[in-house]
Coordinates of N, CA and C in Angstrom, one line a residue:
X1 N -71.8 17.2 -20.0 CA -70.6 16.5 -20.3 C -70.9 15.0 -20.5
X2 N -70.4 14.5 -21.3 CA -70.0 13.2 -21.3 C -69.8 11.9 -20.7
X3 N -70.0 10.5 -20.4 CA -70.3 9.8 -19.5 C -68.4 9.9 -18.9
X4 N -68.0 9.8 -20.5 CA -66.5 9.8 -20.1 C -65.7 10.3 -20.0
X5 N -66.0 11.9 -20.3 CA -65.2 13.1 -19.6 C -65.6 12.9 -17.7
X6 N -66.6 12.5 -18.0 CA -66.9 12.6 -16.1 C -66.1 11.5 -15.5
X7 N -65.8 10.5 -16.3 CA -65.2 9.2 -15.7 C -63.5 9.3 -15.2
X8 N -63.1 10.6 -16.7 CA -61.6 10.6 -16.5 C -61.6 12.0 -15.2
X9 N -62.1 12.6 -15.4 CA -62.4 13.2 -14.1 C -62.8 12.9 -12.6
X10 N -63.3 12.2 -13.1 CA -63.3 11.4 -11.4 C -61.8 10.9 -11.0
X11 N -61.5 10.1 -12.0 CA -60.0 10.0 -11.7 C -58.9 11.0 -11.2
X12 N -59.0 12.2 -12.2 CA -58.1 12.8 -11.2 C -58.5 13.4 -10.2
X13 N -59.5 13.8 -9.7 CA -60.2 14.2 -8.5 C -59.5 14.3 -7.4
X14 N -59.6 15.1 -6.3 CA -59.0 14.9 -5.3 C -59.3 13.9 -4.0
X15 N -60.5 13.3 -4.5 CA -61.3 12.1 -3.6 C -60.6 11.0 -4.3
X16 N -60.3 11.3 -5.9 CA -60.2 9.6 -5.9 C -58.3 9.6 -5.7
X17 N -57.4 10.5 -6.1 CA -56.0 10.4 -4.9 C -56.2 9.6 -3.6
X18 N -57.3 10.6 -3.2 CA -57.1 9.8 -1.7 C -57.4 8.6 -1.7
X19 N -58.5 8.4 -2.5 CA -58.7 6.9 -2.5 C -57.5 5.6 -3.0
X20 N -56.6 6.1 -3.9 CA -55.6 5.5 -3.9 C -54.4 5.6 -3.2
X21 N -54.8 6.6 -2.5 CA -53.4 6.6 -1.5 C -54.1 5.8 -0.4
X22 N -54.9 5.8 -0.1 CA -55.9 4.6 0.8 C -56.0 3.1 0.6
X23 N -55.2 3.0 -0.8 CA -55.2 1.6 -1.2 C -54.0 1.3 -1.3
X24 N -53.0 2.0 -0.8 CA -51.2 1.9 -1.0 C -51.2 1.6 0.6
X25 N -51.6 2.2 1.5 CA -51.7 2.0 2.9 C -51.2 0.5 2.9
X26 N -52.4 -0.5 2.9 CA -51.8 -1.9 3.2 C -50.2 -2.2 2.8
X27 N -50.0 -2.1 1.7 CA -48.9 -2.8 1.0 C -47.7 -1.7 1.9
X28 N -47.9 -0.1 2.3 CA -46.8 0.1 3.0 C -46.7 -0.4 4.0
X29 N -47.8 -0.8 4.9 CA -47.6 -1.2 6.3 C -47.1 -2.7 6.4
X30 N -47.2 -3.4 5.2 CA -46.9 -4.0 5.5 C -45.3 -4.7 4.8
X31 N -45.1 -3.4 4.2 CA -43.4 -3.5 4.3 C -42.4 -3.1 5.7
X32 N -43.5 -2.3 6.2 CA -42.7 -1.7 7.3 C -42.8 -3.2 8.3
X33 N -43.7 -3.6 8.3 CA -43.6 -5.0 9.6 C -42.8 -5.4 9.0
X34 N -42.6 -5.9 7.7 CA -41.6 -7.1 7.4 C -40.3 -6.6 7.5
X35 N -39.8 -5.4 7.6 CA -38.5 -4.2 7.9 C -38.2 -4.7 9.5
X36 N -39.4 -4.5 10.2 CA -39.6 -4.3 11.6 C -39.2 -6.2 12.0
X37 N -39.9 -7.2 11.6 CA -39.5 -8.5 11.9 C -37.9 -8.8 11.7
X38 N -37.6 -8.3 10.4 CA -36.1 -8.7 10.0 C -35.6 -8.1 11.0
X39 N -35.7 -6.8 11.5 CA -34.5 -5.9 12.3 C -34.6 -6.9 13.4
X40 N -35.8 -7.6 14.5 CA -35.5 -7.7 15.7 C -35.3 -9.2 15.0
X41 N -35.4 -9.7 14.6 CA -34.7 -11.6 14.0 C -32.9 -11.6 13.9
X42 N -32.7 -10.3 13.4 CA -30.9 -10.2 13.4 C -30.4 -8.9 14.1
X43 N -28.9 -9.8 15.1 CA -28.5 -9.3 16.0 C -28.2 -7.4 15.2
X44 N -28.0 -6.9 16.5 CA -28.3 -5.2 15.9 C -27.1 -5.3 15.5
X45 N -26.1 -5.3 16.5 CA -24.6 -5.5 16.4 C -24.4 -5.9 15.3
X46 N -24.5 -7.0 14.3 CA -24.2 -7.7 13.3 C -24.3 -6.9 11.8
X47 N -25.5 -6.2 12.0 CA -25.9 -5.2 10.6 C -24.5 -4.4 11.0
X48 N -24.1 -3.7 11.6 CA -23.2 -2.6 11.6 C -21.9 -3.3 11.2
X49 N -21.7 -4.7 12.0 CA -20.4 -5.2 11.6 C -20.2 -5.6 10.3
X50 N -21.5 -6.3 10.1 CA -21.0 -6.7 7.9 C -20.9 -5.5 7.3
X51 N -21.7 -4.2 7.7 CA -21.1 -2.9 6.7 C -19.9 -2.7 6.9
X52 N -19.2 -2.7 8.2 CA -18.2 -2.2 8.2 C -17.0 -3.0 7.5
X53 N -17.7 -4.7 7.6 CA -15.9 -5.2 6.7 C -16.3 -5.6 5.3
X54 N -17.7 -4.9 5.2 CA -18.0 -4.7 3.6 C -17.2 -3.7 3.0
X55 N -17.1 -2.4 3.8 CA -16.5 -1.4 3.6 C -15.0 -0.7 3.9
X56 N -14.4 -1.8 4.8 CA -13.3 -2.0 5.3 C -12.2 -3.3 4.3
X57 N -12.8 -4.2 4.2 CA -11.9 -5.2 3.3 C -12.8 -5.2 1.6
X58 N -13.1 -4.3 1.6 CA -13.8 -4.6 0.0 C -12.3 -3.5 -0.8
X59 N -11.8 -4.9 -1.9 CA -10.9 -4.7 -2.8 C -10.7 -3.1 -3.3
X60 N -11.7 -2.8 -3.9 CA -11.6 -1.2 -4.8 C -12.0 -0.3 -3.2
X61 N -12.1 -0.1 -2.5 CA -12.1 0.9 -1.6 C -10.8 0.8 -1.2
X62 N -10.1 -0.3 -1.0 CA -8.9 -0.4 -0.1 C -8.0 -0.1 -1.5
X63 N -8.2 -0.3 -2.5 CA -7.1 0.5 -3.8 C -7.6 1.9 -3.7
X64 N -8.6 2.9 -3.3 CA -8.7 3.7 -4.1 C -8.2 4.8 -2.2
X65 N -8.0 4.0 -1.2 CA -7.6 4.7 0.0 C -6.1 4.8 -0.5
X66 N -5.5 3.6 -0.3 CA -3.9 3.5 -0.7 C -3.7 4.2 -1.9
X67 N -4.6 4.2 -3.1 CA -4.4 5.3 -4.2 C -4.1 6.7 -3.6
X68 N -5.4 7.1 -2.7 CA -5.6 8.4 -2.4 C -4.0 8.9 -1.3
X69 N -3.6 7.8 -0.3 CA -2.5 8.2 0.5 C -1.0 8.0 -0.3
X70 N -1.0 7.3 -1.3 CA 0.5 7.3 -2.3 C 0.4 8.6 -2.8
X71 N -0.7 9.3 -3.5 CA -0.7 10.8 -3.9 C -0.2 11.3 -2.8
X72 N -0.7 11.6 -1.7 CA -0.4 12.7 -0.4 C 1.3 12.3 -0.6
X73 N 1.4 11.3 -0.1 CA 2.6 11.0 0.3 C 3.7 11.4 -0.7
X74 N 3.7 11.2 -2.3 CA 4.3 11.8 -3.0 C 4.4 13.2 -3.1
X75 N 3.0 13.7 -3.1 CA 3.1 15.3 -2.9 C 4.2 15.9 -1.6
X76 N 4.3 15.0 -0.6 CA 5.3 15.9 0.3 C 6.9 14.9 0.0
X77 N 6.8 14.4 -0.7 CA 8.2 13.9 -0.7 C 8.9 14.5 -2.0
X78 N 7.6 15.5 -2.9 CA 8.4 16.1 -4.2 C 9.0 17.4 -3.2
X79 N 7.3 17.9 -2.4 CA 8.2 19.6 -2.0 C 8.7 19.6 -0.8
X80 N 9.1 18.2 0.1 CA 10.8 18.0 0.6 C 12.5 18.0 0.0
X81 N 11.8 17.3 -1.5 CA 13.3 17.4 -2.3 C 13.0 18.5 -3.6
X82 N 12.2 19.4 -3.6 CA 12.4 19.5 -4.8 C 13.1 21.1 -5.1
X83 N 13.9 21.5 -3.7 CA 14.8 22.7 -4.2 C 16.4 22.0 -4.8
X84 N 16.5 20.7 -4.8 CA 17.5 20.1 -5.7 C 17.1 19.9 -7.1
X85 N 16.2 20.1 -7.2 CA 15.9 20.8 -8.9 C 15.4 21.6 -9.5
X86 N 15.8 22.4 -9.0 CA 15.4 24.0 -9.2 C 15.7 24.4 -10.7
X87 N 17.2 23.5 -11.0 CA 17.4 23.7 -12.3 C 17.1 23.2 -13.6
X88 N 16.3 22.9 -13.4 CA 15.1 21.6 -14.3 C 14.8 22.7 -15.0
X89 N 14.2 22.6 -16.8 CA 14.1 24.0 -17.3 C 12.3 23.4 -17.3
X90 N 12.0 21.7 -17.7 CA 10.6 21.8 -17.4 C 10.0 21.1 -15.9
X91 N 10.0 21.8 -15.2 CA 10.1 21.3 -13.3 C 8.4 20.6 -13.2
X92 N 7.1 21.8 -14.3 CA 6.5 20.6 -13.9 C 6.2 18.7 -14.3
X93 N 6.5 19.0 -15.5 CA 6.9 17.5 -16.3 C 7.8 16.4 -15.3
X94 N 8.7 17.4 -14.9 CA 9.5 16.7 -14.0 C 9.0 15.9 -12.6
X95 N 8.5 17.0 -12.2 CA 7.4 17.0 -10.8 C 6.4 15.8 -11.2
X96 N 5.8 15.8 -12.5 CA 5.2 14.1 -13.0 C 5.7 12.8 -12.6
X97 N 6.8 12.9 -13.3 CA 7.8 11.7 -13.5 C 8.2 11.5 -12.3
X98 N 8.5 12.3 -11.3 CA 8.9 12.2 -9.7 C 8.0 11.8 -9.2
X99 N 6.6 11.9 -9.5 CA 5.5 11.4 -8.3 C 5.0 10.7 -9.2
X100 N 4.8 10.1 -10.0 CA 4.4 8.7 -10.7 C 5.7 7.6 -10.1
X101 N 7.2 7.4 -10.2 CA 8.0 6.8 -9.6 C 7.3 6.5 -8.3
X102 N 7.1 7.6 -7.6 CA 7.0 7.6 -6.3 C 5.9 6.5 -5.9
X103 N 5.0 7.0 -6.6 CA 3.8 6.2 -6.5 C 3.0 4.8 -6.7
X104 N 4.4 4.6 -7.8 CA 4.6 3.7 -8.3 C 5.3 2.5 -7.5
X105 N 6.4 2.7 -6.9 CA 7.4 2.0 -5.6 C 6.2 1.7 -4.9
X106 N 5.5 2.9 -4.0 CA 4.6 2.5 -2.9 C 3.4 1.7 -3.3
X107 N 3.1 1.7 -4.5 CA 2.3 0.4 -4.9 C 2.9 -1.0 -4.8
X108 N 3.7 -1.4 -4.9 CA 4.7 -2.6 -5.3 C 5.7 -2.5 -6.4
X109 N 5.4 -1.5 -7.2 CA 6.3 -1.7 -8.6 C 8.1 -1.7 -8.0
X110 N 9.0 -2.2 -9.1 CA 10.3 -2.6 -8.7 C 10.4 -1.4 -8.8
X111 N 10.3 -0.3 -9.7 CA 11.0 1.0 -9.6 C 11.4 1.3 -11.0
X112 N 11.7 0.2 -11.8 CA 12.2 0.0 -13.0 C 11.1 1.6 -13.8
X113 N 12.1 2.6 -14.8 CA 11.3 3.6 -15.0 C 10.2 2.6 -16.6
X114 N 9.2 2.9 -17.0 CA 8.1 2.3 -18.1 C 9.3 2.6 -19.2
X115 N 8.7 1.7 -20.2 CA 9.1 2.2 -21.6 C 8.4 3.3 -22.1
X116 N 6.9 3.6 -21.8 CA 6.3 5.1 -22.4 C 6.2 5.7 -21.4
X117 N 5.9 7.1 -21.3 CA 5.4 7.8 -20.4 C 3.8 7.8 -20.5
X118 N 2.8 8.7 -19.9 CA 1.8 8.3 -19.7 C 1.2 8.6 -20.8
X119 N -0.6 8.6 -21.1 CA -1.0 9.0 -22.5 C -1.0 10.5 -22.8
X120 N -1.5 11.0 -21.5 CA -1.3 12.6 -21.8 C 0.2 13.1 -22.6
X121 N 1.3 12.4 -22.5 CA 2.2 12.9 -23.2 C 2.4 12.1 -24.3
X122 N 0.9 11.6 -25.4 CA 0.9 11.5 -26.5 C 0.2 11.8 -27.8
X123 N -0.3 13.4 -27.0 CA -1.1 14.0 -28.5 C -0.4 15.0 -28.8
X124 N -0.9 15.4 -29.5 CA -0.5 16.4 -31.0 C 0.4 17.1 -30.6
X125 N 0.4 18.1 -29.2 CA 0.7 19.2 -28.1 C 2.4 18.8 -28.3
X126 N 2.8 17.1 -28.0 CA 4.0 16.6 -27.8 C 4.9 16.3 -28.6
X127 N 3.8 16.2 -30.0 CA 4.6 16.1 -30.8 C 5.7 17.4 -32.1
X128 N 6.3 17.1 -31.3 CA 7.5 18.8 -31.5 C 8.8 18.6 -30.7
X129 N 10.0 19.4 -30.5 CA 11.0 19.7 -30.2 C 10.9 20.1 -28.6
X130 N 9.8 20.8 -28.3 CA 9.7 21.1 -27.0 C 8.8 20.2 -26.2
X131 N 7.5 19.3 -27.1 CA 6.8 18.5 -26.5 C 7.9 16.8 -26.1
X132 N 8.7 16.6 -26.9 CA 9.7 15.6 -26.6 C 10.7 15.9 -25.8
X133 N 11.4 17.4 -24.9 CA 11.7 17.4 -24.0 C 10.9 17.5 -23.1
X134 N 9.7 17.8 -22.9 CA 8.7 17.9 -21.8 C 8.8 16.4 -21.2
X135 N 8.5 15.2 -22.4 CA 8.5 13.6 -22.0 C 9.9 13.1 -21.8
X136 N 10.9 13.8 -22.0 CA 12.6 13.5 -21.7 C 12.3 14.1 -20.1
X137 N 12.0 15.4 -20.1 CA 11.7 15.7 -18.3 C 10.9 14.4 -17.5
X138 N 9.7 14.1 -18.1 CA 9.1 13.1 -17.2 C 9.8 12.2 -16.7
X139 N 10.6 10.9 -17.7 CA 11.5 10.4 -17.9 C 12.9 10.5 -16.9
X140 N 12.9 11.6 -17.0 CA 14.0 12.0 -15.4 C 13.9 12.0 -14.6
X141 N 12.7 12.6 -13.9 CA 11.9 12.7 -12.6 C 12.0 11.4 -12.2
X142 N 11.4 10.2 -12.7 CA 10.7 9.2 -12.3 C 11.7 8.1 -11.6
X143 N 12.5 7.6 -12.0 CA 13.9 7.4 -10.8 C 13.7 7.9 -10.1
X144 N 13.7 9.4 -9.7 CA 14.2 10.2 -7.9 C 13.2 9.8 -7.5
X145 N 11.8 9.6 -8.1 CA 10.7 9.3 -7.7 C 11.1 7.9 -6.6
X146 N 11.4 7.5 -7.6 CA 11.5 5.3 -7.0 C 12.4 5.5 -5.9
X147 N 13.5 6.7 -6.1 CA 14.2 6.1 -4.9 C 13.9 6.8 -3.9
X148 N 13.1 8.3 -4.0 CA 12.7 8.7 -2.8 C 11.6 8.0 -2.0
X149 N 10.6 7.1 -2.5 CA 9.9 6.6 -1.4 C 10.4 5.3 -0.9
X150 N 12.1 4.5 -2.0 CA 12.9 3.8 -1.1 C 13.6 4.3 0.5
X151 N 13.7 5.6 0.2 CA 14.5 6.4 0.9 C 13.2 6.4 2.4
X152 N 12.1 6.8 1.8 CA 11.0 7.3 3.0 C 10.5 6.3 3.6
X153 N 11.1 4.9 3.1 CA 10.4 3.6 3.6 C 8.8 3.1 3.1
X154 N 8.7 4.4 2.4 CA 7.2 3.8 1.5 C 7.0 2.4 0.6
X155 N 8.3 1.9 0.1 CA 8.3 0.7 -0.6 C 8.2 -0.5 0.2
X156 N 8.5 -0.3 1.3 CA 8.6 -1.9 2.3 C 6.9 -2.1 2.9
X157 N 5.8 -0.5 2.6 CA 4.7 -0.9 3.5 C 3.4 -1.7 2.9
X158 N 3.9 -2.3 1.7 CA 3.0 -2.8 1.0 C 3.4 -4.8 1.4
X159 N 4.3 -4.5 2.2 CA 4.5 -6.1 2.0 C 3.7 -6.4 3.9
X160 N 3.6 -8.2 3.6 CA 2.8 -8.4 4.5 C 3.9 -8.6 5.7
X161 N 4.1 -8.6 6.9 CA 5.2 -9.2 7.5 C 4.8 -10.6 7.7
X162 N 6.1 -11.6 8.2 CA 6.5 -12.7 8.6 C 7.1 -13.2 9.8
X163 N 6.2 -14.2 10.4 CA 6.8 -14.8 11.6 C 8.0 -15.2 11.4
X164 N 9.0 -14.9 12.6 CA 10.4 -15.8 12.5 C 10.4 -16.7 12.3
X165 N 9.4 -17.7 13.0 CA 9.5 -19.4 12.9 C 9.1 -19.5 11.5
X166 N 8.1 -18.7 10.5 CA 7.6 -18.8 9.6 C 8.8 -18.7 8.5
X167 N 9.8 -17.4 9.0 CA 10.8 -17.2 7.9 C 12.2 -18.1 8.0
X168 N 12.5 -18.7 9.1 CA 13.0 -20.3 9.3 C 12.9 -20.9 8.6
X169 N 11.4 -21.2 8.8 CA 11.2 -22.6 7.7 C 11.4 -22.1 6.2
X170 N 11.2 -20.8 5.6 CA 11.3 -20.9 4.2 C 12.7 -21.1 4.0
X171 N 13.5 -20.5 5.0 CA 15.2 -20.4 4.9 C 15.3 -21.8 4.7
X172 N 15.3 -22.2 5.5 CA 15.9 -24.1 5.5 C 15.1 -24.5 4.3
X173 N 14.0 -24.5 3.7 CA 14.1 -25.3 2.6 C 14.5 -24.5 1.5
X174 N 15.7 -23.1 1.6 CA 16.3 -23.0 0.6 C 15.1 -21.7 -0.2
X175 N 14.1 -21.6 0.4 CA 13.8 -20.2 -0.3 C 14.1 -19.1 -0.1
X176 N 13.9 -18.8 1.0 CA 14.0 -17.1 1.5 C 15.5 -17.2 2.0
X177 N 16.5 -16.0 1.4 CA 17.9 -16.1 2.2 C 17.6 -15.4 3.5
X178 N 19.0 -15.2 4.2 CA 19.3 -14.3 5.3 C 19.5 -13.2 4.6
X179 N 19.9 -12.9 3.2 CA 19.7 -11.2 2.7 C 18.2 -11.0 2.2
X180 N 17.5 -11.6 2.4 CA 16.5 -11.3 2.0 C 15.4 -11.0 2.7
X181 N 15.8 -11.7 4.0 CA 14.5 -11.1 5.3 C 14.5 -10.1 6.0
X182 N 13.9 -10.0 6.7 CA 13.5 -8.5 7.3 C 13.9 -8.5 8.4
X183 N 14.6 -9.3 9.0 CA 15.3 -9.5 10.1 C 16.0 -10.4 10.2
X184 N 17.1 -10.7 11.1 CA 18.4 -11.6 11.4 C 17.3 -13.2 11.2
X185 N 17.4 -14.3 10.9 CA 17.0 -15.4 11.6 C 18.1 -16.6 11.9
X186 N 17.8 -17.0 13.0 CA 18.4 -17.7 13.9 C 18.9 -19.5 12.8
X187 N 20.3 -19.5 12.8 CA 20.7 -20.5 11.7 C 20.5 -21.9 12.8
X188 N 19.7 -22.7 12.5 CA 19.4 -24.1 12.9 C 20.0 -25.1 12.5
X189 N 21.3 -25.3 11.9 CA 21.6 -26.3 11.3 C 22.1 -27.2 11.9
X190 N 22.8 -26.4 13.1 CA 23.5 -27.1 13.8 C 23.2 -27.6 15.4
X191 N 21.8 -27.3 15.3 CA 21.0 -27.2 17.0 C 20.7 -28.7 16.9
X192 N 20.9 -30.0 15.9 CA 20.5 -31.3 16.6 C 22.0 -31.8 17.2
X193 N 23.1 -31.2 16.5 CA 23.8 -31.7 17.1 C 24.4 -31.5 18.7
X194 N 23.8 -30.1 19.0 CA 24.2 -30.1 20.3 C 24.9 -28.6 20.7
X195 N 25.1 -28.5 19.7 CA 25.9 -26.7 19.3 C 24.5 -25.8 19.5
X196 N 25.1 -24.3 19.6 CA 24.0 -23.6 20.3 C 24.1 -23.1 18.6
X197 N 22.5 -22.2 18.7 CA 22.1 -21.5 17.6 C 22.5 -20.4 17.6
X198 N 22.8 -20.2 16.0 CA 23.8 -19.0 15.9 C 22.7 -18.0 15.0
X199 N 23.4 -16.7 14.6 CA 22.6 -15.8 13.5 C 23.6 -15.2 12.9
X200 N 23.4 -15.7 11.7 CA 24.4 -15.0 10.3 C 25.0 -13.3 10.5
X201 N 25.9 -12.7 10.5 CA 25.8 -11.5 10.3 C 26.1 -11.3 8.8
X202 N 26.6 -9.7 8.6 CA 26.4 -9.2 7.7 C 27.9 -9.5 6.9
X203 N 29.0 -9.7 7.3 CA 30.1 -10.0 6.9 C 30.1 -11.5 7.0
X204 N 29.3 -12.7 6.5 CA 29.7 -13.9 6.5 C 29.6 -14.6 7.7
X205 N 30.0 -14.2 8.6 CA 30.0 -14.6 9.8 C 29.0 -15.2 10.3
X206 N 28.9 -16.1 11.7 CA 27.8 -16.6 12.4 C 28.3 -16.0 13.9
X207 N 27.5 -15.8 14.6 CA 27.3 -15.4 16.0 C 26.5 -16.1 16.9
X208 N 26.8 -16.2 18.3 CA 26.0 -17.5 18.9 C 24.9 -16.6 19.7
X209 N 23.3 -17.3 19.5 CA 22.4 -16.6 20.1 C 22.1 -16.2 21.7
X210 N 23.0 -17.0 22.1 CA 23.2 -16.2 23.4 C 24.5 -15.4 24.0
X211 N 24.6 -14.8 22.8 CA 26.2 -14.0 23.4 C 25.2 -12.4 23.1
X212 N 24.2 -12.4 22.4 CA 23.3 -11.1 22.0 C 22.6 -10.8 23.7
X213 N 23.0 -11.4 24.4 CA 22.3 -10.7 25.5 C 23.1 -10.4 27.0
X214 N 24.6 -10.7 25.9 CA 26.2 -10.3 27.2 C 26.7 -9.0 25.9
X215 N 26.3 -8.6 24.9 CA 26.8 -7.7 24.5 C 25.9 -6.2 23.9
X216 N 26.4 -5.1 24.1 CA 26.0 -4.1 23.2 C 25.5 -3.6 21.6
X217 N 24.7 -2.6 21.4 CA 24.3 -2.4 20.3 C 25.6 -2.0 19.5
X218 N 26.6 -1.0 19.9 CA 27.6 -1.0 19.3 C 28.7 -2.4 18.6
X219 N 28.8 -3.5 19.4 CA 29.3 -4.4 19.3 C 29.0 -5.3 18.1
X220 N 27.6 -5.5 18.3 CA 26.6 -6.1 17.2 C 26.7 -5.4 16.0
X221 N 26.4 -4.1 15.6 CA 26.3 -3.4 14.6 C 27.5 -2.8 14.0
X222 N 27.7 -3.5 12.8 CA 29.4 -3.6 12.0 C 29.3 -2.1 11.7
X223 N 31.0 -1.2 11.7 CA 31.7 -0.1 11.5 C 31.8 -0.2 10.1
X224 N 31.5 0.8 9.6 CA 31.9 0.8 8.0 C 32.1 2.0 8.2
X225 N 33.7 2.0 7.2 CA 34.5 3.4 6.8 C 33.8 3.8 5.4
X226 N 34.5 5.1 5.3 CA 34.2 5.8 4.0 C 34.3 4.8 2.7
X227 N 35.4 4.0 2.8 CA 35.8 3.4 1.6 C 34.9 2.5 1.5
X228 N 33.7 2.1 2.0 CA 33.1 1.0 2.0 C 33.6 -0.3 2.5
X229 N 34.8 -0.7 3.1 CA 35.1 -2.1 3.3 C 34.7 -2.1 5.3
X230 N 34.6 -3.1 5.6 CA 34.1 -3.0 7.1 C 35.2 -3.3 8.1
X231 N 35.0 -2.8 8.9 CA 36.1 -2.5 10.1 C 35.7 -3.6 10.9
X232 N 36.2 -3.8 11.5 CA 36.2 -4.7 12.9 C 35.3 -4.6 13.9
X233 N 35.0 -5.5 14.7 CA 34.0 -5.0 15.7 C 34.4 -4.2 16.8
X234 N 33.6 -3.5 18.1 CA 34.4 -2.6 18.6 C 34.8 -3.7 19.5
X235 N 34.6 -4.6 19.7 CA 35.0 -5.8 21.2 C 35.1 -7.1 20.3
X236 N 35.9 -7.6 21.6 CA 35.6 -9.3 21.2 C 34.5 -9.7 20.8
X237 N 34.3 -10.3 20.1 CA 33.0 -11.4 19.7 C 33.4 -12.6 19.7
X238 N 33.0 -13.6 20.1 CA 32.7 -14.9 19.8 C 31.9 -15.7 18.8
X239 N 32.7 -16.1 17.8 CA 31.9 -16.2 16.1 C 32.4 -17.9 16.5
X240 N 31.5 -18.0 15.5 CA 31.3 -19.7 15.2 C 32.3 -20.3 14.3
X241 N 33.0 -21.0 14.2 CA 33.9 -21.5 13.6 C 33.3 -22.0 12.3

């Protein structure tokens, strides 16, 4: 044979692998120290915590969890309500439009139904007499949608809450009303002069913050009749002039 059939032969040999795996040695050992230095240089505790609020506050995971729980959550709020539309002639189109709303509210959206429906109801398939009631069905659904997860309280869990003292101060300089917070806040306007602090009710009225702890939940919480207009309270109150 050849000087250099024998040369490429030695190469692949089973002596000369080993000899290159014999010459990979150093360079693994001495990744593994530099692995081994880093580990005991940083706290153990610390590696575990940055994964976790890498993986805990990182943007597209926390969209694609709240993605994945607005589906669930729609899915049992269609087959809660959906023997009240039994008479739907296309229920699943419908069942769309009902959990897109749905889904939609528990993201933030106002509720407002889109001007198109999605793209799947824009090929060829739709376009016909029966494919444009299929997207009239969607189109229907998607309201009951918005108001059933108003109804389930799914629309209020996307917002952040707020300290009282915090929603005070936006009231007084005129941003945030008393219909607009999430709870009563205490009216300050009249606490330098000497008068005690009051809280708005729901009829116009003010109420003094310490008569809430001489009276009842019934007392507090206004009667409303059928007709809509509000009844009286069940006791005296003491309202602020």
């Amino acid at each position: 044979m050849s000087p250099i059939w024998n040369a490429f032969r030695g190469l692949s040999s089973p002596g000369a692998s080993q000899v290159s795996a014999l010459a990979k040695l150093p360079k693994r050992t001495a990744l593994i120290a530099a692995l081994a230095l880093a580990s005991l240089c940083t706290p153990g505790c610390s590696v575990f915590q940055n994964g976790y609020s890498a993986m805990t506050r990182n943007g597209a995971w926390n969209d694609t969890v709240v993605g994945l729980r607005n589906r669930n959550l729609s899915s049992k709020a269609w087959h809660k309500r959906k023997q009240h539309f039994c008479r739907e002639k296309y229920t699943k189109d419908f069942c769309n439009g009902f959990r897109a709303g749905f889904e939609a509210v528990a993201t933030g959206s106002d509720g407002c139904t889109p001007a198109f429906p999605p793209s799947e109801y824009w090929g060829w398939q739709y376009q016909s007499a029966d494919g444009q009631a299929r997207s009239a069905a969607w189109f229907a659904g998607y309201p009951h949608g918005a108001r059933a997860a108003e109804e389930d309280g799914v629309a209020f869990w996307n917002q952040v809450p707020m300290s009282a003292g915090m929603q005070a101060e936006y009231q007084n300089a005129g941003v945030l009303t008393h219909e607009g917070a999430l709870y009563p806040i205490p009216d300050s306007s009249n606490s330098l002069g000497g008068n005690p602090l009051t809280i708005p009710m729901m009829d116009g009225s003010s109420m003094p913050l310490d008569s809430f702890n001489q009276m009842n939940a019934e007392e507090i919480a206004p009667q409303v009749n059928p007709l809509g207009s509000p009844l009286p309270f069940g006791g005296p109150v003491p309202l602020q002039p």
